[in-house]
């Protein structure tokens, strides 16, 4: 089943039940200055979800594109992590019933998408016996329950909090988080009490029985283009996976209204661009950013976004950015080399992370570039804290890795180890 058919089936399921489809928003978050992108279907619709005066229906669903810009360095190693994805969710207001929502989710998974109940595993809090009974009633085998003493915590800003129920699918050599159900603690019966999500890209490769979404039509045009242009087999190296993923995500952002700049979302996009260019040069590739635009737009069209008319504009902006990068990189390398030489001669203080951040603002040198250059010369950057990928990534992504890495056969053992690690970190 192709991605567009999955979108259509999902929408038709809810239209037949009288649900209203909410407007799909850009990935750019226009509501908050500190959160640049919409990372969930909840974010752009918070006003509607928290006020019944703004809703035209108490039953609605979304198919919302979302964008997560961190952590870029983890992407080659995590086949279930994506910067850009399509999140599908449904909502019921003034009838906050977790059982109803769970039943609908099971219908979608088993009847609409054809997934076997026997392959579904549920992560559930031990202190919620009514949820356990509900899950048994809906057909989850009691051997497929994984109990945690404390449920995974859900938070959305300062307003919403609750806990997750997570459904995993036994698939090939691992376990894939297939559907999330969230119980939101709210006293007001008219606002949102239950959230949930299903990721389109993830469902697409599962239903097509592929190893990853990179082997589907969602990336096909990019894979073919890079292989023809570079004479390489994309799936022979993690760099191949990384490049097609980053290209698709970047072009999505630019087609969807993001610009390139030194502040806010523009700076995030610039960091993505420079990361692509830096990795390209490291692998001695000849691909230009502009050449990736057309195949990326073809991939995005196959997930439901027809942005072909943006091609010329995006190509022009990327040509300019790539030219600027070359000049900036040469100047940056000269400056950093001078700093390293001064340190070796005792003419400057040890390097500090705050100084690297200052260079970003005053000289336009990314702190990542400075860090890599100085570290490569054997020097320590004081005050640097290694990025910590959130603990939740363990059950979001580590249960299913590339086949050549390793297999996970026992989900109970896998998730119990994660809970033990969470207890140590608290």
Coordinates of C-alpha atoms in Angstrom, one line a residue:
X1 CA 0.0 0.0 0.0
X2 CA 1.4 3.4 -1.0
X3 CA 1.6 6.4 1.3
X4 CA -1.1 8.3 -0.6
X5 CA -3.5 5.4 -0.3
X6 CA -2.8 5.1 3.4
X7 CA -3.6 8.8 3.8
X8 CA -6.8 8.4 1.8
X9 CA -7.9 5.3 3.8
X10 CA -7.2 7.1 7.1
X11 CA -9.2 10.2 6.1
X12 CA -12.1 8.1 4.6
X13 CA -12.3 6.1 7.9
X14 CA -13.0 9.3 9.8
X15 CA -15.2 11.1 7.2
X16 CA -17.5 8.1 7.3
X17 CA -17.8 8.6 11.1
X18 CA -18.6 12.3 10.8
X19 CA -15.2 13.6 11.8
X20 CA -14.0 17.0 10.6
X21 CA -10.5 17.3 9.1
X22 CA -8.5 20.1 10.7
X23 CA -6.5 22.4 8.5
X24 CA -2.9 21.2 8.0
X25 CA -0.4 23.8 9.0
X26 CA 3.1 24.7 7.8
X27 CA 6.0 23.1 9.7
X28 CA 6.8 26.7 10.8
X29 CA 5.4 27.5 14.2
X30 CA 4.0 31.0 14.2
X31 CA 2.7 30.9 17.8
X32 CA 5.8 30.9 19.8
X33 CA 9.2 32.6 19.3
X34 CA 11.2 30.0 21.1
X35 CA 9.7 26.9 19.3
X36 CA 10.6 27.4 15.7
X37 CA 8.9 24.3 14.2
X38 CA 5.7 22.3 14.7
X39 CA 7.0 19.1 16.2
X40 CA 3.6 17.5 16.7
X41 CA 0.0 17.7 15.4
X42 CA -0.9 19.1 18.8
X43 CA 1.4 22.2 18.6
X44 CA -0.4 24.3 15.8
X45 CA -3.8 23.4 17.2
X46 CA -3.4 24.1 20.9
X47 CA -5.9 27.1 20.8
X48 CA -8.6 24.9 19.3
X49 CA -7.9 22.0 21.7
X50 CA -8.0 24.2 24.8
X51 CA -11.1 26.2 23.9
X52 CA -14.5 24.8 22.8
X53 CA -15.4 28.3 21.5
X54 CA -12.9 27.9 18.6
X55 CA -14.1 24.5 17.5
X56 CA -16.7 23.7 14.9
X57 CA -16.8 20.0 15.8
X58 CA -16.1 17.8 18.8
X59 CA -14.8 15.1 16.5
X60 CA -11.8 15.9 14.3
X61 CA -8.6 14.3 12.8
X62 CA -5.4 15.6 11.4
X63 CA -2.7 14.7 8.9
X64 CA 0.0 17.1 9.9
X65 CA 3.5 17.4 8.7
X66 CA 6.0 17.9 11.5
X67 CA 9.7 18.8 11.8
X68 CA 12.3 18.0 14.4
X69 CA 15.8 19.5 13.7
X70 CA 17.6 17.6 16.5
X71 CA 19.7 15.6 16.7
X72 CA 21.1 15.5 13.1
X73 CA 24.2 13.4 14.1
X74 CA 22.0 10.5 15.2
X75 CA 20.1 10.2 11.9
X76 CA 22.5 7.7 10.2
X77 CA 22.2 5.3 13.1
X78 CA 18.5 5.4 13.7
X79 CA 16.2 4.2 10.9
X80 CA 13.1 5.3 12.8
X81 CA 14.2 8.9 13.5
X82 CA 13.2 11.5 11.0
X83 CA 13.5 15.3 10.9
X84 CA 10.4 15.5 8.7
X85 CA 7.4 13.2 9.0
X86 CA 3.6 13.2 8.6
X87 CA 1.7 12.6 11.9
X88 CA -1.9 11.3 11.7
X89 CA -4.1 11.8 14.8
X90 CA -7.8 12.0 15.8
X91 CA -9.5 13.8 18.6
X92 CA -12.8 13.6 20.6
X93 CA -13.9 16.5 22.8
X94 CA -16.5 16.6 25.5
X95 CA -16.5 12.8 25.5
X96 CA -13.1 12.1 27.0
X97 CA -13.1 8.3 26.8
X98 CA -9.7 6.5 26.6
X99 CA -11.4 3.2 25.8
X100 CA -13.2 4.7 22.8
X101 CA -10.0 6.2 21.5
X102 CA -8.1 2.9 22.0
X103 CA -10.8 1.0 20.2
X104 CA -10.7 3.4 17.2
X105 CA -6.9 3.1 17.1
X106 CA -7.1 -0.7 17.1
X107 CA -9.7 -0.6 14.3
X108 CA -7.4 1.5 12.2
X109 CA -4.4 -0.7 12.8
X110 CA -6.1 -4.1 12.3
X111 CA -9.1 -3.4 10.0
X112 CA -7.9 -0.5 7.8
X113 CA -4.2 -1.3 7.7
X114 CA -4.4 -5.1 8.1
X115 CA -1.9 -5.4 11.0
X116 CA -2.3 -8.6 13.1
X117 CA -3.3 -8.1 16.8
X118 CA -1.0 -11.0 17.7
X119 CA 2.0 -8.9 16.6
X120 CA 1.0 -5.9 18.8
X121 CA 2.6 -5.3 22.2
X122 CA 1.5 -2.8 24.8
X123 CA 3.6 -0.8 27.2
X124 CA 1.2 0.0 30.1
X125 CA 1.6 1.4 33.6
X126 CA 1.2 -1.3 36.3
X127 CA -0.9 1.0 38.4
X128 CA -3.7 1.3 35.8
X129 CA -5.7 -2.0 36.1
X130 CA -8.6 -0.5 34.2
X131 CA -6.4 0.1 31.2
X132 CA -5.1 -3.4 31.4
X133 CA -8.6 -4.8 31.4
X134 CA -9.6 -2.5 28.6
X135 CA -6.7 -3.7 26.4
X136 CA -7.6 -7.3 27.0
X137 CA -11.1 -6.5 26.0
X138 CA -9.8 -5.0 22.7
X139 CA -7.9 -8.1 21.8
X140 CA -4.3 -7.6 23.1
X141 CA -2.9 -10.9 24.2
X142 CA -2.0 -10.9 27.9
X143 CA 1.5 -12.2 27.0
X144 CA 2.0 -9.1 24.9
X145 CA 1.8 -6.7 27.9
X146 CA 4.9 -5.0 29.1
X147 CA 4.4 -3.4 32.6
X148 CA 6.2 -0.3 33.8
X149 CA 5.8 0.9 37.4
X150 CA 5.7 4.5 36.0
X151 CA 4.3 5.3 32.6
X152 CA 6.3 7.4 30.1
X153 CA 5.4 11.0 30.9
X154 CA 3.7 13.3 28.4
X155 CA 4.2 17.1 28.4
X156 CA 3.3 19.8 26.0
X157 CA 4.6 23.2 27.2
X158 CA 3.4 24.3 30.6
X159 CA -0.2 23.6 29.8
X160 CA -0.7 19.9 29.2
X161 CA 0.7 16.8 30.9
X162 CA -0.2 13.2 31.3
X163 CA 1.1 9.7 30.3
X164 CA 1.6 7.5 27.3
X165 CA 0.3 4.1 26.4
X166 CA 2.5 2.8 23.6
X167 CA 1.8 0.1 21.1
X168 CA 4.7 -1.8 19.5
X169 CA 4.6 -3.9 16.4
X170 CA 6.8 -7.1 16.2
X171 CA 8.3 -6.5 12.8
X172 CA 11.2 -8.4 11.1
X173 CA 14.2 -8.2 13.4
X174 CA 12.9 -5.8 16.0
X175 CA 10.0 -3.9 17.5
X176 CA 8.5 -0.7 16.1
X177 CA 6.5 1.9 18.1
X178 CA 3.5 1.9 15.8
X179 CA 0.9 4.0 17.8
X180 CA 0.9 6.3 20.8
X181 CA -2.1 7.0 22.9
X182 CA -1.8 9.8 25.5
X183 CA -4.0 10.3 28.6
X184 CA -4.0 14.1 29.3
X185 CA -4.9 15.2 32.8
X186 CA -7.5 17.9 32.6
X187 CA -10.3 19.0 34.9
X188 CA -12.3 20.8 32.2
X189 CA -14.4 18.2 30.3
X190 CA -14.6 20.4 27.2
X191 CA -10.9 20.4 26.4
X192 CA -8.5 17.8 25.1
X193 CA -8.1 14.7 27.2
X194 CA -6.7 12.1 24.8
X195 CA -4.0 12.6 22.1
X196 CA -2.6 9.9 19.8
X197 CA -0.4 9.6 16.7
X198 CA 0.4 7.3 13.9
X199 CA 3.4 8.1 11.6
X200 CA 2.7 7.8 7.9
X201 CA 6.3 7.1 6.8
X202 CA 6.6 4.3 9.4
X203 CA 3.3 2.7 8.4
X204 CA 4.2 2.9 4.7
X205 CA 7.4 0.8 4.9
X206 CA 5.7 -1.7 7.2
X207 CA 2.8 -2.3 4.9
X208 CA 5.2 -2.6 2.0
X209 CA 7.3 -5.2 4.0
X210 CA 10.5 -3.1 3.4
X211 CA 13.4 -2.9 5.8
X212 CA 13.2 0.9 6.1
X213 CA 11.2 3.8 4.6
X214 CA 14.3 4.6 2.5
X215 CA 13.3 1.5 0.4
X216 CA 9.9 3.0 -0.5
X217 CA 8.5 5.6 -3.0
X218 CA 9.0 8.2 -0.2
X219 CA 12.8 8.3 -1.1
X220 CA 12.9 6.5 -4.4
X221 CA 13.6 9.5 -6.7
X222 CA 16.5 10.7 -4.4
X223 CA 18.0 7.3 -4.2
X224 CA 18.0 6.8 -8.0
X225 CA 19.3 10.3 -8.6
X226 CA 22.3 9.9 -6.2
X227 CA 23.1 6.4 -7.4
X228 CA 23.1 7.6 -11.1
X229 CA 25.1 10.8 -10.3
X230 CA 27.7 9.4 -7.9
X231 CA 27.9 5.8 -9.2
X232 CA 27.4 4.5 -5.6
X233 CA 24.9 2.2 -4.0
X234 CA 23.1 4.4 -1.4
X235 CA 22.5 1.6 1.1
X236 CA 26.1 0.5 1.2
X237 CA 27.0 3.2 3.7
X238 CA 25.3 5.2 6.5
X239 CA 26.2 8.3 4.6
X240 CA 23.8 7.3 1.8
X241 CA 20.9 7.0 4.3
X242 CA 21.9 10.2 5.9
X243 CA 22.1 12.2 2.6
X244 CA 18.7 11.2 1.2
X245 CA 17.1 11.9 4.6
X246 CA 18.7 15.3 5.0
X247 CA 18.0 16.4 1.4
X248 CA 14.3 15.5 1.7
X249 CA 13.9 17.2 5.0
X250 CA 15.7 20.4 3.9
X251 CA 13.7 20.8 0.7
X252 CA 10.5 20.2 2.6
X253 CA 11.3 23.1 4.9
X254 CA 12.3 25.5 2.1
X255 CA 9.2 24.6 0.1
X256 CA 7.0 25.0 3.1
X257 CA 8.0 28.6 3.8
X258 CA 11.3 28.4 5.8
X259 CA 14.0 30.8 4.7
X260 CA 17.8 30.8 5.2
X261 CA 19.1 33.2 7.8
X262 CA 21.1 33.8 11.0
X263 CA 18.3 33.8 13.5
X264 CA 15.4 31.6 14.5
X265 CA 14.3 28.9 12.1
X266 CA 16.4 30.4 9.3
X267 CA 19.5 29.6 11.4
X268 CA 18.4 26.0 11.9
X269 CA 18.0 25.7 8.1
X270 CA 21.4 27.2 7.6
X271 CA 22.9 24.7 10.0
X272 CA 21.3 21.8 8.1
X273 CA 22.6 23.1 4.8
X274 CA 26.2 23.5 6.1
X275 CA 26.0 20.1 7.7
X276 CA 25.1 18.6 4.3
X277 CA 27.9 20.5 2.6
X278 CA 30.4 19.5 5.2
X279 CA 29.5 15.8 5.0
X280 CA 29.5 16.0 1.2
X281 CA 33.0 17.4 1.2
X282 CA 34.2 14.8 3.7
X283 CA 33.0 12.0 1.4
X284 CA 34.4 13.8 -1.6
X285 CA 31.0 13.9 -3.3
X286 CA 30.3 16.3 -6.3
X287 CA 26.6 16.7 -5.7
X288 CA 25.3 20.3 -5.5
X289 CA 22.5 21.3 -3.2
X290 CA 20.5 22.6 -6.2
X291 CA 20.7 19.3 -8.0
X292 CA 18.9 17.6 -5.0
X293 CA 15.8 19.9 -5.3
X294 CA 13.9 18.2 -8.1
X295 CA 14.2 14.6 -6.9
X296 CA 13.4 15.7 -3.3
X297 CA 10.2 17.5 -4.5
X298 CA 9.2 14.3 -6.4
X299 CA 9.6 12.3 -3.1
X300 CA 7.5 14.9 -1.2
X301 CA 4.8 14.7 -3.9
X302 CA 4.5 11.0 -3.1
X303 CA 3.6 11.7 0.5
X304 CA 1.0 14.3 -0.5
X305 CA 2.8 17.6 -1.0
X306 CA 2.9 19.0 -4.6
X307 CA 5.5 21.8 -4.3
X308 CA 6.9 21.5 -7.8
X309 CA 6.3 25.2 -8.5
X310 CA 8.8 26.1 -5.9
X311 CA 11.7 24.3 -7.6
X312 CA 13.4 27.3 -9.4
X313 CA 13.2 29.5 -6.3
X314 CA 14.7 26.9 -4.0
X315 CA 17.4 26.0 -6.5
X316 CA 18.4 29.7 -6.7
X317 CA 18.5 30.2 -3.0
X318 CA 20.6 27.1 -2.5
X319 CA 23.1 28.1 -5.2
X320 CA 23.6 31.4 -3.4
X321 CA 24.0 29.7 0.0
X322 CA 26.5 27.1 -1.4
X323 CA 28.6 29.9 -2.9
X324 CA 28.5 31.8 0.4
X325 CA 29.5 28.7 2.3
X326 CA 32.6 28.1 0.2
X327 CA 33.8 31.7 0.9
X328 CA 32.9 31.5 4.6
X329 CA 34.5 28.1 5.1
X330 CA 37.8 29.3 3.7
X331 CA 37.8 32.3 6.0
X332 CA 36.7 30.3 9.0
X333 CA 39.5 27.7 8.4
X334 CA 42.1 30.5 8.3
X335 CA 40.8 32.1 11.5
X336 CA 40.6 28.8 13.4
X337 CA 44.1 27.8 12.2
X338 CA 45.4 31.1 13.6
X339 CA 43.7 30.5 16.9
X340 CA 45.2 27.0 17.2
X341 CA 48.7 28.3 16.4
X342 CA 48.4 31.1 18.9
X343 CA 47.4 28.6 21.6
X344 CA 50.4 26.4 20.7
X345 CA 52.7 29.4 21.2
X346 CA 51.0 30.4 24.5
X347 CA 49.6 33.6 23.1
X348 CA 46.0 32.9 24.0
X349 CA 43.8 31.3 26.8
X350 CA 42.4 27.8 26.5
X351 CA 39.3 27.4 24.3
X352 CA 35.9 27.7 25.9
X353 CA 32.5 26.9 24.5
X354 CA 31.2 30.4 25.2
X355 CA 33.9 31.7 22.9
X356 CA 32.8 29.4 20.1
X357 CA 29.2 30.7 20.5
X358 CA 30.6 34.3 20.3
X359 CA 32.4 33.5 17.1
X360 CA 29.1 32.3 15.6
X361 CA 27.5 35.7 16.3
X362 CA 30.5 37.9 15.4
X363 CA 32.2 35.9 12.6
X364 CA 29.4 33.6 11.3
X365 CA 31.4 30.5 12.1
X366 CA 29.1 27.7 13.3
X367 CA 30.1 26.4 16.8
X368 CA 30.0 22.9 15.3
X369 CA 32.6 23.8 12.8
X370 CA 34.8 25.5 15.4
X371 CA 34.4 22.5 17.8
X372 CA 35.3 19.9 15.1
X373 CA 38.4 21.9 13.9
X374 CA 39.8 22.6 17.4
X375 CA 39.1 19.1 18.6
X376 CA 40.8 17.6 15.5
X377 CA 43.9 19.4 16.5
X378 CA 43.8 17.7 19.9
X379 CA 42.6 20.6 22.0
X380 CA 39.9 20.6 24.7
X381 CA 36.9 23.0 24.6
X382 CA 36.1 23.9 28.2
X383 CA 32.4 24.3 29.1
X384 CA 31.3 22.0 26.2
X385 CA 28.5 19.6 27.2
X386 CA 28.0 16.7 24.8
X387 CA 24.4 16.6 23.4
X388 CA 22.2 14.2 25.2
X389 CA 19.6 12.6 23.0
X390 CA 16.4 12.3 25.1
X391 CA 15.9 9.0 26.9
X392 CA 12.6 8.5 25.1
X393 CA 14.5 7.8 21.9
X394 CA 15.4 4.4 23.4
X395 CA 11.8 3.2 23.1
X396 CA 11.1 5.4 20.1
X397 CA 14.0 4.2 17.9
X398 CA 16.3 1.6 19.4
X399 CA 13.9 -1.3 19.3
X400 CA 14.3 -1.4 15.5
X401 CA 17.7 -0.8 13.9
X402 CA 19.3 -1.5 10.6
X403 CA 19.4 -5.3 9.9
X404 CA 23.2 -5.4 9.9
X405 CA 23.4 -3.9 13.4
X406 CA 21.5 -6.3 15.7
X407 CA 18.2 -7.9 16.3
X408 CA 15.9 -7.6 19.3
X409 CA 13.8 -10.7 20.0
X410 CA 12.5 -10.0 23.5
X411 CA 10.6 -6.8 23.9
X412 CA 9.9 -7.4 27.6
X413 CA 13.7 -7.5 28.3
X414 CA 14.4 -4.6 26.1
X415 CA 11.8 -2.3 27.6
X416 CA 12.5 -3.4 31.2
X417 CA 16.1 -2.4 30.8
X418 CA 15.0 1.0 29.6
X419 CA 12.8 1.5 32.7
X420 CA 15.7 0.5 34.9
X421 CA 17.9 3.1 33.2
X422 CA 15.2 5.7 33.7
X423 CA 15.1 5.0 37.4
X424 CA 18.9 5.5 37.6
X425 CA 18.6 8.9 35.8
X426 CA 15.8 10.3 38.0

